[in-house]
C-alpha cells in the first residue's frame, strides 16, 4: 500500500510564523459544537501499575474493507451515513487521486468514491480530517481546506492556507459561529520517506468571512494532530502526535494547557458525553480520558487514525490507516 512506509516512519517518530494579529474571535466561538463526535470501545485489559480502572466493555461489530489509506471517519447523523477520507498514496503528494467514501451503518459501502479528485470538478490530493456543518462537508487537504455538498458531493468552496505557509493540515473542528479551526502538524517527508519537522506547529482559524489567521502556535502544541470541541467545557481538545499530552485551549489563550498524559502518538480525538476518546499509534489503542486519567477502551488496533463516533448507536469508527479498512466497535 502506498503511504504505509511513510506513516510507519511517522509512528516511530512519535505519532499526524509568530502569531498573527487578528480580530479576537467572538465570544460565541467558545460556545462550541463538535461536528465530528467520537467514542471508544474495547475489552478491558490489565494495565501495569499505577493501573487505571478497566475500560468499559466493547465489541467489534464490523470491519469494512477496500479503502486506500483511510485517514478519517465522520458520522453524519442527519443522513445517517459514515464518510471516510482516503489519502490513496503519500499524505503529502499533490496527486489529485484522493477520495471520500460513503458507508452505511450496516457496513455496506454505498459509494466508494462519492467525492473523487479529478472527477466532477473536485480536487482532492490527500484528504485527512473531516468536519460537517449543516449540509457542507469540510476537508483538510495538505495546505487547503475544501468543502463539498454532503448530499451530492458537488464542490462548494476552497480556502488556501499557502499564504501563511501551511505545511501539513490534519484535522478540523467547527465552532457554533461557523469558524473553522485546523491543526497543522508541521511535518514533511524527504525523498526516501524520512520524517522531517520544519514546523511550526499551529492551529489556524478560518472565519465565516474566509479570513485566515493563526489562532495559536508554538512547540507546546507537540505536532498537533486531532482537534475536537468540548461544548460543555467550552474549549478545544487537541492531541499531540509528537508528544504525550492531551491539551485544552480556548480562543484567545496564548498557549494550551496540559490536562492529561498518555502513551502519545495520538491521532483522533472525539467527545462522547464528558469523556474524551483518543486513538494512539504508540500502543494501538483507543482510550478514554474523563478526569485526566487514562482508561484503555479498545486495544489491538494498529495505526488507528482519526476516529469517528456514532452517537446514535454508541459506536467507535476506527480507520486502520495501514490496513485499508475501517473497524466498527460497539460500546457496551
Coordinates of N, CA and C in Angstrom, one line a residue, residues 46 58 123 130 136-137 143 154 173 205 236 249 276 312 320-321:
X46 N -5.6 -5.6 31.5 CA -4.9 -5.4 32.7 C -3.7 -4.4 32.4
X58 N -16.4 -3.6 25.1 CA -16.7 -3.2 23.8 C -16.6 -4.4 22.9
X123 N -11.2 18.6 -6.6 CA -9.8 18.4 -6.3 C -9.6 17.8 -4.9
X130 N -12.1 15.5 8.6 CA -13.4 15.9 8.1 C -14.2 16.6 9.2
X136 N -22.8 20.9 4.6 CA -21.5 21.2 4.0 C -20.4 20.4 4.7
X137 N -19.7 19.6 3.9 CA -18.6 18.7 4.4 C -17.3 19.4 4.1
X143 N -2.5 21.7 2.3 CA -2.4 23.2 2.6 C -3.7 23.9 2.1
X154 N -21.0 17.6 -4.7 CA -20.6 18.7 -5.5 C -19.6 19.6 -4.8
X173 N -12.1 21.3 13.3 CA -13.2 21.4 14.2 C -14.0 22.7 13.9
X205 N -7.3 29.5 12.0 CA -8.7 29.8 12.1 C -9.1 30.4 10.8
X236 N -11.4 23.8 23.1 CA -10.9 22.8 22.2 C -10.1 21.8 22.9
X249 N -7.5 24.1 25.0 CA -7.2 25.5 24.5 C -8.5 26.2 24.2
X276 N -13.4 12.1 26.8 CA -12.6 12.3 25.6 C -12.1 10.9 25.1
X312 N -25.6 7.9 17.9 CA -26.9 7.3 17.8 C -26.8 5.9 18.3
X320 N -8.2 2.2 10.0 CA -6.9 1.5 10.2 C -6.1 1.9 9.0
X321 N -5.2 2.9 9.3 CA -4.5 3.6 8.2 C -3.7 2.7 7.3

